[in-house]
Amino acid sequence: KEPWVVGLPVFSEFRLDFQQRSGYTENGFGGTVGMDVTSELEMRLGGVFRGVRPDSSGFGHFSRHRMWGVEGGVRYDTRDDFWNPRSGFVFRGNVLVGKVFQGQQGRSRRQYDFNMAYFVPVGRRSLVALDFYASRVTQTGGIFPEALLRLGGIQTLRGYREEHFWASKAAWANLEWRFLLNHRSRAFLFLDLGFVDDPLGGGAALWPVGYGAGLRMISRVGRLGLDYGLARGDHPGLGKVHLQMINEF
């Protein structure tokens, strides 16, 4: 990310992605130009490319295609700290409009992602944090499986395996009681609630619930996240350990 392009409150970003998944390879790149309208409001607009290529184990399950699209987003952020907020509110919204090409055939794809988070202090070193998310993907002629939303794991619904749910629309909330250990570390208890449709299972609605405890801290290799979660109906021996590491440079 490059802030203050040509001396203006305008920033630019470029990203390059490559993922090897079970059955296919996914790659992409994108560029974004944004503006800090105020100290709290940010707006951005950019372009994106994504390509999917099935491997030998994915033929017949995944289709080779590519997508070009335009995406726009907005963020309104009043948090008092980026990493460990004690109070404030943040709203993020992003809309993607794209064209998917499978051979010479083109299909329209849309994706909508929204997030709201509230942080309410409770005492000197604790607070309640509520994160709410909603996402939806649509595509003319049916959504390819590899374009579905992936939920489950440390970033969405804890207590479930990573990418346990594949959905075309989903909503979920993460409720946490946090105890601040220092400026950049915290321990917490959490409750995750979700709604997920299941297009691969006939379109049935699922209502996952997860709960547990976690830790966020700074280590020599970066920010470390460690959560222990239980899904609804699990006993302690069936809990999931979620590990996340973020390195900044």
PDB file of C-alpha atoms in Angstrom, residues 70-209:
ATOM      1  CA  VAL A  70     -14.531  -3.934 -10.839  1.00  0.00           C
ATOM      2  CA  GLU A  71     -14.961  -3.487  -7.096  1.00  0.00           C
ATOM      3  CA  GLY A  72     -15.732  -0.531  -4.893  1.00  0.00           C
ATOM      4  CA  GLY A  73     -15.714  -0.163  -1.152  1.00  0.00           C
ATOM      5  CA  VAL A  74     -16.190   2.173   1.758  1.00  0.00           C
ATOM      6  CA  ARG A  75     -14.992   2.120   5.361  1.00  0.00           C
ATOM      7  CA  TYR A  76     -16.132   4.288   8.264  1.00  0.00           C
ATOM      8  CA  ASP A  77     -13.957   3.785  11.350  1.00  0.00           C
ATOM      9  CA  THR A  78     -14.121   5.507  14.758  1.00  0.00           C
ATOM     10  CA  ARG A  79     -12.084   2.936  16.742  1.00  0.00           C
ATOM     11  CA  ASP A  80      -9.653   4.352  19.262  1.00  0.00           C
ATOM     12  CA  ASP A  81      -6.989   1.774  18.307  1.00  0.00           C
ATOM     13  CA  PHE A  82      -6.492  -0.342  15.186  1.00  0.00           C
ATOM     14  CA  TRP A  83      -5.194  -3.554  16.804  1.00  0.00           C
ATOM     15  CA  ASN A  84      -6.769  -3.534  20.249  1.00  0.00           C
ATOM     16  CA  PRO A  85      -9.723  -1.099  20.327  1.00  0.00           C
ATOM     17  CA  ARG A  86     -11.553  -0.379  23.577  1.00  0.00           C
ATOM     18  CA  SER A  87     -14.347   1.695  22.059  1.00  0.00           C
ATOM     19  CA  GLY A  88     -15.721   2.791  18.726  1.00  0.00           C
ATOM     20  CA  PHE A  89     -17.526   1.568  15.637  1.00  0.00           C
ATOM     21  CA  VAL A  90     -16.445   0.411  12.191  1.00  0.00           C
ATOM     22  CA  PHE A  91     -18.456  -0.233   9.027  1.00  0.00           C
ATOM     23  CA  ARG A  92     -17.042  -1.841   5.875  1.00  0.00           C
ATOM     24  CA  GLY A  93     -18.863  -2.430   2.618  1.00  0.00           C
ATOM     25  CA  ASN A  94     -17.572  -3.874  -0.655  1.00  0.00           C
ATOM     26  CA  VAL A  95     -19.320  -4.657  -3.960  1.00  0.00           C
ATOM     27  CA  LEU A  96     -17.764  -6.648  -6.823  1.00  0.00           C
ATOM     28  CA  VAL A  97     -19.220  -6.642 -10.343  1.00  0.00           C
ATOM     29  CA  GLY A  98     -17.509  -9.086 -12.667  1.00  0.00           C
ATOM     30  CA  LYS A  99     -17.666 -11.087 -15.860  1.00  0.00           C
ATOM     31  CA  VAL A 100     -16.755 -14.779 -15.760  1.00  0.00           C
ATOM     32  CA  PHE A 101     -15.468 -16.435 -18.930  1.00  0.00           C
ATOM     33  CA  GLN A 102     -15.552 -20.192 -19.456  1.00  0.00           C
ATOM     34  CA  GLY A 103     -14.156 -20.590 -22.932  1.00  0.00           C
ATOM     35  CA  GLN A 104     -16.034 -18.021 -25.022  1.00  0.00           C
ATOM     36  CA  GLN A 105     -19.107 -18.044 -22.794  1.00  0.00           C
ATOM     37  CA  GLY A 106     -19.507 -15.059 -20.457  1.00  0.00           C
ATOM     38  CA  ARG A 107     -21.513 -14.940 -17.241  1.00  0.00           C
ATOM     39  CA  SER A 108     -22.254 -12.105 -14.862  1.00  0.00           C
ATOM     40  CA  ARG A 109     -21.097 -12.399 -11.240  1.00  0.00           C
ATOM     41  CA  ARG A 110     -21.852 -10.160  -8.263  1.00  0.00           C
ATOM     42  CA  GLN A 111     -20.493 -10.317  -4.720  1.00  0.00           C
ATOM     43  CA  TYR A 112     -21.597  -8.194  -1.767  1.00  0.00           C
ATOM     44  CA  ASP A 113     -19.707  -8.083   1.562  1.00  0.00           C
ATOM     45  CA  PHE A 114     -20.653  -6.019   4.621  1.00  0.00           C
ATOM     46  CA  ASN A 115     -19.264  -5.821   8.136  1.00  0.00           C
ATOM     47  CA  MET A 116     -20.201  -3.783  11.222  1.00  0.00           C
ATOM     48  CA  ALA A 117     -18.371  -3.911  14.551  1.00  0.00           C
ATOM     49  CA  TYR A 118     -19.061  -2.272  17.924  1.00  0.00           C
ATOM     50  CA  PHE A 119     -16.674  -2.009  20.878  1.00  0.00           C
ATOM     51  CA  VAL A 120     -18.078  -1.117  24.306  1.00  0.00           C
ATOM     52  CA  PRO A 121     -15.752  -0.732  27.320  1.00  0.00           C
ATOM     53  CA  VAL A 122     -16.698  -2.562  30.526  1.00  0.00           C
ATOM     54  CA  GLY A 123     -14.393  -1.508  33.344  1.00  0.00           C
ATOM     55  CA  ARG A 124     -10.761  -0.425  33.012  1.00  0.00           C
ATOM     56  CA  ARG A 125      -9.285  -3.364  31.058  1.00  0.00           C
ATOM     57  CA  SER A 126     -12.234  -5.255  29.591  1.00  0.00           C
ATOM     58  CA  LEU A 127     -14.794  -4.678  26.867  1.00  0.00           C
ATOM     59  CA  VAL A 128     -17.505  -6.326  24.802  1.00  0.00           C
ATOM     60  CA  ALA A 129     -16.882  -6.622  21.039  1.00  0.00           C
ATOM     61  CA  LEU A 130     -19.628  -7.485  18.541  1.00  0.00           C
ATOM     62  CA  ASP A 131     -18.797  -8.169  14.877  1.00  0.00           C
ATOM     63  CA  PHE A 132     -21.579  -8.754  12.345  1.00  0.00           C
ATOM     64  CA  TYR A 133     -20.946  -9.940   8.762  1.00  0.00           C
ATOM     65  CA  ALA A 134     -23.156 -10.551   5.740  1.00  0.00           C
ATOM     66  CA  SER A 135     -22.061 -11.792   2.300  1.00  0.00           C
ATOM     67  CA  ARG A 136     -23.716 -12.979  -0.887  1.00  0.00           C
ATOM     68  CA  VAL A 137     -22.519 -14.239  -4.292  1.00  0.00           C
ATOM     69  CA  THR A 138     -24.712 -14.459  -7.395  1.00  0.00           C
ATOM     70  CA  GLN A 139     -23.903 -15.656 -10.920  1.00  0.00           C
ATOM     71  CA  THR A 140     -26.028 -16.118 -14.011  1.00  0.00           C
ATOM     72  CA  GLY A 141     -26.338 -19.757 -14.966  1.00  0.00           C
ATOM     73  CA  GLY A 142     -25.365 -20.971 -11.490  1.00  0.00           C
ATOM     74  CA  ILE A 143     -22.371 -20.342  -9.222  1.00  0.00           C
ATOM     75  CA  PHE A 144     -19.231 -22.383  -9.758  1.00  0.00           C
ATOM     76  CA  PRO A 145     -18.328 -24.288  -6.545  1.00  0.00           C
ATOM     77  CA  GLU A 146     -14.927 -22.591  -6.281  1.00  0.00           C
ATOM     78  CA  ALA A 147     -16.650 -19.156  -6.210  1.00  0.00           C
ATOM     79  CA  LEU A 148     -18.758 -19.961  -3.144  1.00  0.00           C
ATOM     80  CA  LEU A 149     -18.168 -18.291   0.215  1.00  0.00           C
ATOM     81  CA  ARG A 150     -16.005 -20.350   2.605  1.00  0.00           C
ATOM     82  CA  LEU A 151     -16.877 -20.245   6.292  1.00  0.00           C
ATOM     83  CA  GLY A 152     -15.474 -21.986   9.330  1.00  0.00           C
ATOM     84  CA  GLY A 153     -12.287 -21.421  11.281  1.00  0.00           C
ATOM     85  CA  ILE A 154     -10.581 -18.605  13.127  1.00  0.00           C
ATOM     86  CA  GLN A 155     -11.753 -15.767  10.864  1.00  0.00           C
ATOM     87  CA  THR A 156     -15.456 -16.645  10.666  1.00  0.00           C
ATOM     88  CA  LEU A 157     -17.071 -19.472  12.688  1.00  0.00           C
ATOM     89  CA  ARG A 158     -14.778 -20.936  15.331  1.00  0.00           C
ATOM     90  CA  GLY A 159     -15.377 -24.475  16.555  1.00  0.00           C
ATOM     91  CA  TYR A 160     -15.655 -25.677  12.930  1.00  0.00           C
ATOM     92  CA  ARG A 161     -12.926 -26.771  10.540  1.00  0.00           C
ATOM     93  CA  GLU A 162     -11.475 -24.238   8.123  1.00  0.00           C
ATOM     94  CA  GLU A 163     -13.860 -23.763   5.162  1.00  0.00           C
ATOM     95  CA  HIS A 164     -16.302 -26.303   6.605  1.00  0.00           C
ATOM     96  CA  PHE A 165     -19.271 -24.482   5.013  1.00  0.00           C
ATOM     97  CA  TRP A 166     -19.604 -23.479   1.343  1.00  0.00           C
ATOM     98  CA  ALA A 167     -22.403 -21.000   0.737  1.00  0.00           C
ATOM     99  CA  SER A 168     -23.826 -18.530  -1.758  1.00  0.00           C
ATOM    100  CA  LYS A 169     -25.170 -16.340   1.064  1.00  0.00           C
ATOM    101  CA  ALA A 170     -24.276 -16.191   4.727  1.00  0.00           C
ATOM    102  CA  ALA A 171     -24.475 -14.014   7.812  1.00  0.00           C
ATOM    103  CA  TRP A 172     -22.658 -14.474  11.082  1.00  0.00           C
ATOM    104  CA  ALA A 173     -21.863 -12.646  14.320  1.00  0.00           C
ATOM    105  CA  ASN A 174     -18.843 -12.901  16.617  1.00  0.00           C
ATOM    106  CA  LEU A 175     -19.477 -11.835  20.216  1.00  0.00           C
ATOM    107  CA  GLU A 176     -16.418 -11.533  22.506  1.00  0.00           C
ATOM    108  CA  TRP A 177     -15.757 -10.496  26.078  1.00  0.00           C
ATOM    109  CA  ARG A 178     -12.152  -9.259  25.986  1.00  0.00           C
ATOM    110  CA  PHE A 179      -9.606  -8.686  28.718  1.00  0.00           C
ATOM    111  CA  LEU A 180      -6.736  -6.462  27.580  1.00  0.00           C
ATOM    112  CA  LEU A 181      -3.331  -7.818  28.624  1.00  0.00           C
ATOM    113  CA  ASN A 182      -1.413  -4.868  27.170  1.00  0.00           C
ATOM    114  CA  HIS A 183      -1.597  -2.439  24.256  1.00  0.00           C
ATOM    115  CA  ARG A 184      -1.469  -5.208  21.620  1.00  0.00           C
ATOM    116  CA  SER A 185      -2.498  -8.422  23.415  1.00  0.00           C
ATOM    117  CA  ARG A 186      -5.758  -9.739  24.797  1.00  0.00           C
ATOM    118  CA  ALA A 187      -7.528 -12.834  26.097  1.00  0.00           C
ATOM    119  CA  PHE A 188     -11.235 -13.413  25.458  1.00  0.00           C
ATOM    120  CA  LEU A 189     -14.284 -15.657  25.586  1.00  0.00           C
ATOM    121  CA  PHE A 190     -16.328 -15.881  22.396  1.00  0.00           C
ATOM    122  CA  LEU A 191     -19.685 -16.945  21.001  1.00  0.00           C
ATOM    123  CA  ASP A 192     -20.132 -17.253  17.204  1.00  0.00           C
ATOM    124  CA  LEU A 193     -23.590 -17.496  15.604  1.00  0.00           C
ATOM    125  CA  GLY A 194     -24.259 -17.969  11.913  1.00  0.00           C
ATOM    126  CA  PHE A 195     -26.727 -18.518   9.090  1.00  0.00           C
ATOM    127  CA  VAL A 196     -25.438 -20.371   6.026  1.00  0.00           C
ATOM    128  CA  ASP A 197     -27.284 -21.666   2.993  1.00  0.00           C
ATOM    129  CA  ASP A 198     -25.989 -24.936   1.558  1.00  0.00           C
ATOM    130  CA  PRO A 199     -26.276 -24.937  -2.264  1.00  0.00           C
ATOM    131  CA  LEU A 200     -24.204 -28.116  -2.539  1.00  0.00           C
ATOM    132  CA  GLY A 201     -26.589 -29.870  -0.153  1.00  0.00           C
ATOM    133  CA  GLY A 202     -29.834 -28.838  -1.816  1.00  0.00           C
ATOM    134  CA  GLY A 203     -30.121 -25.275  -0.517  1.00  0.00           C
ATOM    135  CA  ALA A 204     -30.977 -26.152   3.094  1.00  0.00           C
ATOM    136  CA  ALA A 205     -30.373 -23.429   5.702  1.00  0.00           C
ATOM    137  CA  LEU A 206     -27.845 -24.206   8.432  1.00  0.00           C
ATOM    138  CA  TRP A 207     -27.472 -22.402  11.769  1.00  0.00           C
ATOM    139  CA  PRO A 208     -23.967 -23.076  13.160  1.00  0.00           C
ATOM    140  CA  VAL A 209     -23.012 -22.087  16.717  1.00  0.00           C
TER     141      VAL A 209
END
